[in-house]
Coordinates of C-alpha atoms and ligand atoms in Angstrom, one line a residue:
X1067 CA 10.8 26.0 -14.1
X1068 CA 8.7 23.8 -16.3
X1069 CA 6.4 24.6 -19.2
X1070 CA 3.5 22.2 -19.6
X1071 CA 1.2 21.4 -22.5
X1072 CA -2.0 19.6 -21.6
X1073 CA -3.7 18.0 -24.6
X1074 CA -7.5 17.8 -24.5
X1075 CA -10.5 20.0 -23.9
X1076 CA -12.8 18.7 -21.1
X1077 CA -13.2 18.8 -17.3
X1078 CA -10.3 16.4 -16.9
X1079 CA -8.0 18.7 -18.8
X1080 CA -9.1 21.7 -16.8
X1081 CA -8.4 19.7 -13.6
X1082 CA -4.9 18.7 -15.0
X1083 CA -4.2 22.4 -15.8
X1084 CA -5.2 23.5 -12.3
X1085 CA -3.1 20.8 -10.8
X1086 CA 0.0 21.7 -12.8
X1087 CA -0.6 25.4 -12.1
X1088 CA -0.4 24.6 -8.3
X1089 CA 3.1 23.2 -8.6
X1090 CA 5.9 25.5 -7.4
X1091 CA 8.1 24.2 -10.3
X1092 CA 5.6 25.0 -13.1
X1093 CA 6.0 28.3 -14.9
X1094 CA 3.4 28.1 -17.7
X1095 CA 0.5 25.9 -18.5
X1096 CA -0.9 25.6 -22.1
X1097 CA -4.0 23.6 -23.1
X1098 CA -4.8 22.5 -26.6
X1099 CA -7.5 22.9 -27.8
X1100 CA -8.9 23.6 -24.3
X1101 CA -12.0 25.6 -23.7
X1102 CA -12.6 29.2 -22.7
X1103 CA -13.3 28.1 -19.1
X1104 CA -9.7 27.1 -18.6
X1105 CA -8.3 30.6 -19.0
X1106 CA -8.2 31.0 -15.2
X1107 CA -5.2 28.7 -15.1
X1108 CA -3.8 28.2 -18.6
X1109 CA -3.2 29.7 -22.0
X1110 CA -5.7 28.2 -24.4
X1111 CA -4.1 27.2 -27.7
X1112 CA -6.4 26.7 -30.7
X1113 CA -4.8 23.4 -32.0
X1114 CA -6.9 20.3 -32.3
X1115 CA -5.9 17.3 -30.1
X1116 CA -5.5 15.2 -33.2
X1117 CA -3.4 17.7 -35.2
X1118 CA -0.1 16.1 -34.1
X1119 CA 2.1 18.1 -36.6
X1120 CA 0.9 21.5 -35.2
X1121 CA 1.2 20.3 -31.6
X1122 CA 4.8 19.2 -32.2
X1123 CA 5.6 22.5 -33.9
X1124 CA 4.0 24.4 -31.0
X1125 CA 5.8 22.3 -28.3
X1126 CA 9.2 23.1 -30.0
X1127 CA 8.5 26.7 -30.5
X1128 CA 7.4 27.2 -26.8
X1129 CA 10.1 25.0 -25.4
X1130 CA 7.5 22.7 -23.7
X1131 CA 9.1 20.5 -21.0
X1132 CA 6.2 18.0 -20.7
X1133 CA 3.2 17.2 -22.8
X1134 CA 0.4 15.5 -20.8
X1135 CA -2.2 13.9 -22.9
X1136 CA -5.7 13.8 -21.4
X1137 CA -8.1 11.9 -23.7
X1138 CA -7.8 8.4 -25.3
X1139 CA -8.3 9.3 -29.0
X1140 CA -4.9 11.0 -29.6
X1141 CA -3.2 8.3 -27.6
X1142 CA -4.6 5.4 -29.6
X1143 CA -3.9 7.4 -32.8
X1144 CA -0.2 7.5 -31.8
X1145 CA 0.4 11.0 -30.3
X1146 CA 3.0 9.6 -27.9
X1147 CA 4.9 7.8 -30.7
X1148 CA 5.2 10.8 -33.0
X1149 CA 6.0 13.2 -30.2
X1150 CA 8.8 10.9 -28.9
X1151 CA 10.2 10.6 -32.4
X1152 CA 10.3 14.4 -32.5
X1153 CA 12.2 14.5 -29.3
X1154 CA 9.4 15.9 -27.1
X1155 CA 8.8 14.6 -23.6
X1156 CA 5.3 13.2 -23.5
X1157 CA 3.5 11.3 -20.8
X1158 CA 1.1 8.7 -22.2
X1159 CA 1.1 5.2 -23.7
X1160 CA 2.2 4.4 -27.2
X1161 CA -0.5 3.6 -29.8
X1162 CA 0.1 -0.1 -29.3
X1163 CA -0.2 0.1 -25.5
X1164 CA -3.3 2.3 -25.8
X1165 CA -5.0 -0.7 -27.4
X1166 CA -5.8 -1.8 -23.9
X1167 CA -8.5 0.7 -23.9
X1168 CA -9.2 1.0 -27.6
X1169 CA -9.9 -2.7 -28.1
X1170 CA -12.0 -4.6 -25.5
X1171 CA -10.9 -7.9 -27.0
X1172 CA -7.2 -7.0 -26.9
X1173 CA -7.6 -6.1 -23.2
X1174 CA -9.3 -9.4 -22.5
X1175 CA -6.5 -11.3 -24.2
X1176 CA -3.9 -9.7 -21.9
X1177 CA -6.1 -10.3 -18.9
X1178 CA -6.4 -14.0 -19.8
X1179 CA -2.6 -14.2 -20.3
X1180 CA -1.9 -12.7 -16.9
X1181 CA -4.8 -14.5 -15.1
X1182 CA -6.3 -11.1 -14.1
X1183 CA -9.8 -11.5 -12.6
X1184 CA -12.5 -10.3 -14.9
X1185 CA -16.0 -11.2 -16.0
X1186 CA -16.2 -14.5 -18.0
X1187 CA -16.5 -13.6 -21.6
X1188 CA -16.3 -14.6 -25.3
X1189 CA -15.3 -12.6 -28.3
X1190 CA -17.6 -13.3 -31.3
X1191 CA -17.2 -12.0 -34.9
X1192 CA -20.5 -12.3 -36.6
X1193 CA -24.2 -11.5 -35.9
X1194 CA -25.0 -15.2 -36.1
X1195 CA -22.3 -16.2 -33.6
X1196 CA -23.5 -13.4 -31.2
X1197 CA -27.2 -14.4 -31.4
X1198 CA -26.3 -18.1 -31.0
X1199 CA -24.4 -17.3 -27.9
X1200 CA -27.2 -15.3 -26.4
X1201 CA -29.6 -18.2 -27.1
X1202 CA -27.6 -20.4 -24.7
X1203 CA -26.5 -17.6 -22.3
X1204 CA -29.6 -15.5 -21.6
X1205 CA -29.7 -12.1 -19.9
X1206 CA -28.6 -10.6 -17.7
X1207 CA -25.6 -10.2 -19.9
X1208 CA -23.3 -7.5 -21.1
X1209 CA -22.6 -6.5 -24.7
X1210 CA -19.4 -4.6 -25.5
X1211 CA -18.6 -3.1 -28.8
X1212 CA -14.9 -3.1 -29.7
X1213 CA -13.3 0.3 -30.2
X1214 CA -13.5 3.7 -28.5
X1215 CA -17.0 4.6 -27.6
X1216 CA -16.6 7.2 -24.9
X1217 CA -18.2 5.0 -22.3
X1218 CA -21.2 4.5 -24.5
X1219 CA -20.4 1.2 -26.3
X1220 CA -21.6 -1.0 -23.4
X1221 CA -25.1 -2.4 -23.0
X1222 CA -25.9 -4.0 -19.7
X1223 CA -28.9 -6.1 -20.9
X1224 CA -31.3 -7.1 -18.2
X1225 CA -33.5 -9.0 -20.7
X1226 CA -32.8 -10.9 -24.0
X1227 CA -34.6 -8.4 -26.2
X1228 CA -32.2 -5.6 -25.1
X1229 CA -29.2 -7.8 -25.7
X1230 CA -30.4 -8.8 -29.1
X1231 CA -31.2 -5.2 -30.1
X1232 CA -27.7 -4.1 -29.0
X1233 CA -26.1 -6.9 -31.0
X1234 CA -28.2 -6.1 -34.1
X1235 CA -27.3 -2.4 -33.8
X1236 CA -23.5 -3.2 -33.7
X1237 CA -23.7 -5.5 -36.7
X1238 CA -25.8 -3.1 -38.6
X1239 CA -22.6 -1.0 -39.0
X1240 CA -20.3 -3.9 -39.8
X1241 CA -20.6 -7.4 -41.2
X1242 CA -17.7 -8.9 -39.5
X1243 CA -15.8 -7.8 -36.4
X1244 CA -15.1 -8.5 -32.8
X1245 CA -17.8 -8.1 -30.1
X1246 CA -17.3 -9.0 -26.5
X1247 CA -20.1 -10.7 -24.7
X1248 CA -19.6 -11.1 -20.9
X1249 CA -21.1 -12.2 -17.7
X1250 CA -23.1 -9.7 -15.7
X1251 CA -21.3 -8.9 -12.5
X1252 CA -22.7 -7.4 -9.3
X1253 CA -21.0 -5.5 -6.7
X1254 CA -19.5 -2.1 -5.8
X1255 CA -17.7 -0.3 -8.6
X1256 CA -14.6 1.9 -8.1
X1257 CA -11.9 3.5 -10.2
X1258 CA -8.3 2.8 -9.4
X1259 CA -5.8 4.8 -11.3
X1260 CA -2.0 4.6 -11.2
X1261 CA 1.1 6.2 -12.6
X1262 CA 2.8 3.5 -14.5
X1263 CA 6.2 3.1 -16.2
X1264 CA 7.0 -0.4 -17.3
X1265 CA 6.8 -2.6 -14.2
X1266 CA 6.4 0.2 -11.7
X1267 CA 2.9 1.1 -10.6
X1268 CA 2.1 4.0 -8.2
X1269 CA -1.6 4.0 -7.3
X1270 CA -3.6 7.2 -6.8
X1271 CA -6.4 7.3 -4.3
X1272 CA -9.6 5.6 -5.5
X1273 CA -12.7 7.4 -6.7
X1274 CA -16.3 6.5 -7.4
X1275 CA -18.0 7.4 -10.7
X1276 CA -21.7 7.4 -11.6
X1277 CA -22.0 6.1 -15.1
X1278 CA -25.8 6.2 -15.7
X1279 CA -27.5 9.4 -16.8
X1280 CA -30.2 9.6 -14.2
X1281 CA -30.8 9.1 -10.4
X1282 CA -30.9 5.6 -9.0
X1283 CA -28.6 4.5 -11.8
X1284 CA -31.3 4.8 -14.4
X1285 CA -30.9 5.9 -18.1
X1286 CA -28.1 5.2 -20.5
X1287 CA -24.4 4.8 -19.8
X1288 CA -22.5 8.1 -20.0
X1289 CA -18.9 9.2 -19.7
X1290 CA -19.8 9.8 -16.0
X1291 CA -22.2 12.1 -14.2
X1292 CA -20.4 12.7 -10.9
X1293 CA -17.7 11.4 -8.7
X1294 CA -16.1 11.5 -5.3
X1295 CA -12.9 10.4 -3.5
X1296 CA -12.0 8.7 -1.2
X1297 CA -14.6 5.9 -1.2
X1298 CA -15.2 4.7 2.4
X1299 CA -17.3 1.8 1.3
X1300 CA -14.4 0.2 -0.5
X1301 CA -12.1 -1.5 2.0
X1302 CA -8.4 -0.8 1.9
X1303 CA -7.9 -4.6 1.6
X1304 CA -9.8 -4.6 -1.7
X1305 CA -7.6 -1.9 -3.1
X1306 CA -4.5 -3.8 -2.1
X1307 CA -5.9 -7.0 -3.7
X1308 CA -6.7 -5.0 -6.8
X1309 CA -3.1 -3.7 -6.9
X1310 CA -1.6 -7.2 -6.5
X1311 CA -4.0 -9.2 -8.7
X1312 CA -4.9 -6.6 -11.4
X1313 CA -2.8 -3.5 -11.7
X1314 CA 0.7 -4.9 -11.2
X1315 CA 0.1 -8.1 -13.3
X1316 CA -1.3 -5.9 -16.1
X1317 CA 1.8 -3.7 -16.1
X1318 CA 4.0 -6.8 -16.0
X1319 CA 2.2 -8.7 -18.8
X1320 CA 2.5 -5.6 -21.0
X1321 CA 6.2 -5.5 -20.4
X1322 CA 6.5 -9.2 -21.1
X1323 CA 4.5 -8.9 -24.3
X1324 CA 6.9 -6.1 -25.5
X1325 CA 4.3 -3.3 -25.2
X1326 CA 5.4 -1.6 -22.0
X1327 CA 3.0 0.9 -20.6
X1328 CA 3.9 4.5 -19.6
X1329 CA 1.1 6.8 -18.5
X1330 CA -2.0 6.6 -16.4
X1331 CA -3.5 3.2 -16.2
X1332 CA -7.1 3.2 -15.1
X1333 CA -8.8 0.1 -13.7
X1334 CA -12.6 0.2 -13.7
X1335 CA -13.1 -2.4 -11.0
X1336 CA -15.9 -4.1 -9.2
X1337 CA -15.7 -5.6 -5.7
X1338 CA -17.9 -8.7 -6.1
X1339 CA -18.6 -11.6 -3.6
X1340 CA -15.8 -13.5 -5.3
X1341 CA -13.3 -10.7 -4.9
X1342 CA -12.3 -7.6 -7.0
X1343 CA -12.8 -8.1 -10.8
X1344 CA -11.9 -5.9 -13.7
X1345 CA -14.6 -4.3 -15.7
X1346 CA -12.3 -2.4 -18.0
X1347 CA -8.9 -0.8 -18.4
X1348 CA -8.5 2.8 -19.7
X1349 CA -5.2 4.3 -20.7
X1350 CA -5.7 7.8 -19.2
X1351 CA -7.3 9.6 -16.3
X1352 CA -11.0 9.0 -15.9
X1353 CA -13.3 12.0 -16.3
X1354 CA -14.9 13.0 -13.9
X1355 CA -12.6 10.9 -11.6
X1356 CA -9.5 13.1 -12.4
X1357 CA -11.3 16.2 -11.1
X1358 CA -11.8 14.9 -7.6
X1359 CA -8.5 13.0 -7.3
X1360 CA -6.3 15.8 -8.6
X1361 CA -8.0 18.2 -6.3
X1362 CA -6.7 16.1 -3.4
X1363 CA -3.2 15.5 -4.8
X1364 CA -0.7 17.5 -2.9
X1365 CA 2.5 16.2 -4.5
X1366 CA 3.4 18.5 -7.5
X1367 CA 2.2 16.7 -10.6
X1368 CA 5.1 17.7 -12.9
X1369 CA 7.6 16.3 -10.4
X1370 CA 5.6 13.0 -10.1
X1371 CA 5.6 12.6 -13.9
X1372 CA 9.3 13.3 -14.3
X1373 CA 10.3 11.0 -11.5
X1374 CA 8.0 8.2 -12.8
X1375 CA 9.4 8.5 -16.3
X1376 CA 13.0 8.4 -15.1
X1377 CA 12.4 5.2 -13.2
X1378 CA 12.4 6.7 -9.7
X1379 CA 10.0 5.8 -6.9
X1380 CA 7.5 8.4 -6.0
X1381 CA 5.4 9.1 -2.9
X1382 CA 2.0 10.5 -3.6
X1383 CA 0.5 12.7 -0.8
X1384 CA -3.2 13.4 -0.7
X1385 CA -5.4 15.8 1.1
X1386 CA -7.4 13.6 3.5
X1387 CA -10.6 15.5 2.9
X1388 CA -13.4 14.3 0.7
X1389 CA -13.8 15.7 -2.8
X1390 CA -17.2 15.4 -4.5
X1391 CA -18.4 16.8 -7.7
X1392 CA -21.6 16.8 -9.8
X1393 CA -21.7 17.0 -13.6
X1394 CA -24.1 19.4 -15.2
X1395 CA -24.9 18.0 -18.7
X1396 CA -26.9 19.3 -21.6
X1397 CA -30.5 18.0 -21.6
X1398 CA -30.7 15.0 -23.8
X1399 CA -27.1 13.8 -23.2
X1400 CA -25.8 11.1 -23.9
X1401 CA -28.0 11.4 -27.0
X1402 CA -28.6 14.6 -29.0
X1403 CA -28.9 17.9 -27.2
X1404 CA -29.2 21.6 -27.9
X1405 CA -26.0 23.8 -27.8
X1406 CA -25.6 27.5 -26.9
X1407 CA -28.1 27.7 -24.1
X1408 CA -27.2 30.3 -21.4
X1409 CA -25.5 29.5 -18.1
X1410 CA -25.7 32.3 -15.6
X1411 CA -24.3 32.7 -12.1
X1412 CA -21.0 30.9 -12.4
X1413 CA -19.1 34.0 -11.2
X1414 CA -21.0 34.1 -7.9
X1415 CA -20.2 30.5 -6.9
X1416 CA -18.1 30.1 -3.8
X1417 CA -16.7 26.7 -4.9
X1418 CA -14.6 25.3 -7.7
X1419 CA -15.8 24.5 -11.2
X1420 CA -14.1 22.5 -13.9
X1421 CA -15.3 23.5 -17.4
X1422 CA -16.1 20.3 -19.3
X1423 CA -17.9 21.8 -22.4
X1424 CA -18.6 25.5 -22.2
X1425 CA -18.1 28.4 -24.6
X1426 CA -18.1 32.1 -24.0
X1427 CA -20.5 34.2 -26.2
X1428 CA -21.0 37.4 -24.1
X1429 CA -21.8 35.0 -21.4
X1430 CA -21.3 31.3 -20.7
X1431 CA -23.2 28.8 -22.9
X1432 CA -23.1 25.0 -23.2
X1433 CA -21.1 23.4 -26.1
X1434 CA -20.6 19.8 -25.1
X1435 CA -22.7 16.9 -23.7
X1436 CA -21.1 17.3 -20.3
X1437 CA -20.8 21.0 -19.5
X1438 CA -19.7 21.7 -15.9
X1439 CA -18.3 19.9 -13.0
X1440 CA -19.2 21.6 -9.7
X1441 CA -17.1 20.4 -6.8
X1442 CA -16.0 20.9 -3.2
X1443 CA -13.6 19.5 -0.6
X1444 CA -14.8 19.0 2.9
X1445 CA -14.2 17.0 6.1
X1446 CA -17.1 14.7 5.3
X1447 CA -18.7 13.4 2.2
X1448 CA -22.1 14.7 3.4
X1449 CA -20.8 18.2 3.9
X1450 CA -19.1 18.3 0.4
X1451 CA -22.4 17.0 -1.1
X1452 CA -24.5 19.5 0.7
X1453 CA -22.3 22.5 -0.4
X1454 CA -22.1 21.3 -4.0
X1455 CA -25.9 20.9 -4.4
X1456 CA -26.5 24.2 -2.6
X1457 CA -24.2 26.0 -5.1
X1458 CA -25.6 24.2 -8.1
X1459 CA -29.0 25.5 -7.2
X1460 CA -27.6 29.0 -7.7
X1461 CA -26.7 28.3 -11.3
X1462 CA -29.3 29.4 -13.8
X1463 CA -28.9 27.0 -16.7
X1464 CA -32.3 26.0 -18.3
X1465 CA -30.6 23.8 -20.9
X1466 CA -28.7 21.6 -18.3
X1467 CA -29.6 18.7 -16.0
X1468 CA -27.8 16.8 -13.3
X1469 CA -28.2 13.8 -11.0
X1470 CA -29.3 14.6 -7.5
X1471 CA -27.9 11.4 -5.9
X1472 CA -24.1 11.8 -6.3
X1473 CA -22.5 10.7 -3.0
X1474 CA -25.2 8.3 -2.2
X1475 CA -25.3 4.6 -2.7
X1476 CA -27.6 2.8 -5.2
X1477 CA -30.2 1.7 -2.6
X1478 CA -30.3 4.9 -0.6
X1479 CA -33.2 7.2 -1.0
X1480 CA -32.5 10.6 -2.3
Ligands
AMP1897 P1 -17.2 -0.1 -19.5 O1 -17.2 0.9 -20.6 O2 -16.6 -1.4 -19.8 O3 -16.6 0.5 -18.2 O4 -18.7 -0.3 -19.1 C1 -19.5 0.8 -18.7 C2 -20.3 0.4 -17.5 O5 -21.1 -0.7 -17.8 C3 -19.5 0.0 -16.3 O6 -19.0 1.1 -15.5 C4 -20.4 -0.9 -15.5 O7 -21.3 -0.1 -14.7 C5 -21.2 -1.5 -16.6 N1 -20.7 -2.9 -16.9 C6 -19.7 -3.1 -17.8 N2 -19.4 -4.5 -17.7 C7 -20.2 -5.0 -16.8 C8 -20.4 -6.4 -16.3 N3 -19.7 -7.4 -16.8 N4 -21.3 -6.5 -15.4 C9 -22.0 -5.5 -14.9 N5 -21.9 -4.2 -15.3 C10 -21.0 -4.0 -16.3
LIG1898 N1 -15.5 8.2 -16.1 C1 -15.1 7.0 -16.7 C2 -14.1 7.2 -17.8 O1 -13.5 8.3 -17.9 O2 -13.9 6.3 -18.6

């Protein structure tokens, strides 16, 4: 029987803990640092995700069989490297491989090498270079800061003034440094994640994420405000194309460059008129995509990870039903927001909740920007949607807001 440590503290980690808990070969699940909402399925351990020494000490003491790392920050800071060196089995990319997410310019370099379809782009290094580029390539255009920005470093500028403001903002913090400016793409977005070990890539079912804060894709980019899986609008053929032209070549180029990838590779993709293109790569499960995909995954997660890591082929079996979930976020998110406002009624809900950023103070309160992920599985997307919104209406949370159009397409009326 396996003992699992999940590293991280959000909705994705709650979903991972629930998924491990379901496995017949898992004995105990620990989450560090977790949040109090995860106590239903895991033992919450008060160790920070960046405190590698203490995580190693804990893993040894508790005879952990597998460490599964949820978020990007510890991965790009080298948690995999140090845990491996300490003899602990950990699933996630090394710090070098995690650069695929941490540095937009590094990712673009690999995509160019492997001829992976993506938006046309340049990497500039100074304010002047960036402004000069905009003067010849006007909006709509996309500005991407280098480095980890939790989904918030991207400005899709529909006019020049917005582009210039974004560029000036980035260079107000640094004098010299890489900034990616890229062509604005149009199409249907989807998230394709896969278990990867070297050249082997095993895709999960796709999901759709809603990045903007408000209905009709208005407001700022966020970490994601809702998701569902599967995504009927995205044709099977597009997913196959994405596997052969994006995911497999990416895994291969990383092996060829001497930085083989192990872990979850996430393709943020767009089906455009010219075919499927890459918007970004991440090196971990998407959040809130993990919640809906893992709810549908029937193959035991620990067994998948062990098989993938030992070079075996795996078959991933999914519940055919639709999973859909809506994020309840603190009012003001992704900018500043008030914490510790009450959340009442969670105990009465008849459907599942992943805790993204709650705390317990004689009752549930909000702690993080994204607070709850309320989700359901049903035979149709519409039915799942209906149930989720009906249940959300029963939650009394004056400090939270949510989108009312999850499960609908951009041009559909709510
Ligand atoms: P990223 O962090 O790179 O995924 O970007 C966040 C969001 O910005 C994406 O999910 C897209 O909705 C949008 N975006 C990023 N790049 C582009 C692009 N080249 N064209 C249009 N939208 C984009
Ligand atoms: N939901 C998108 C991400 O996790 O990056």
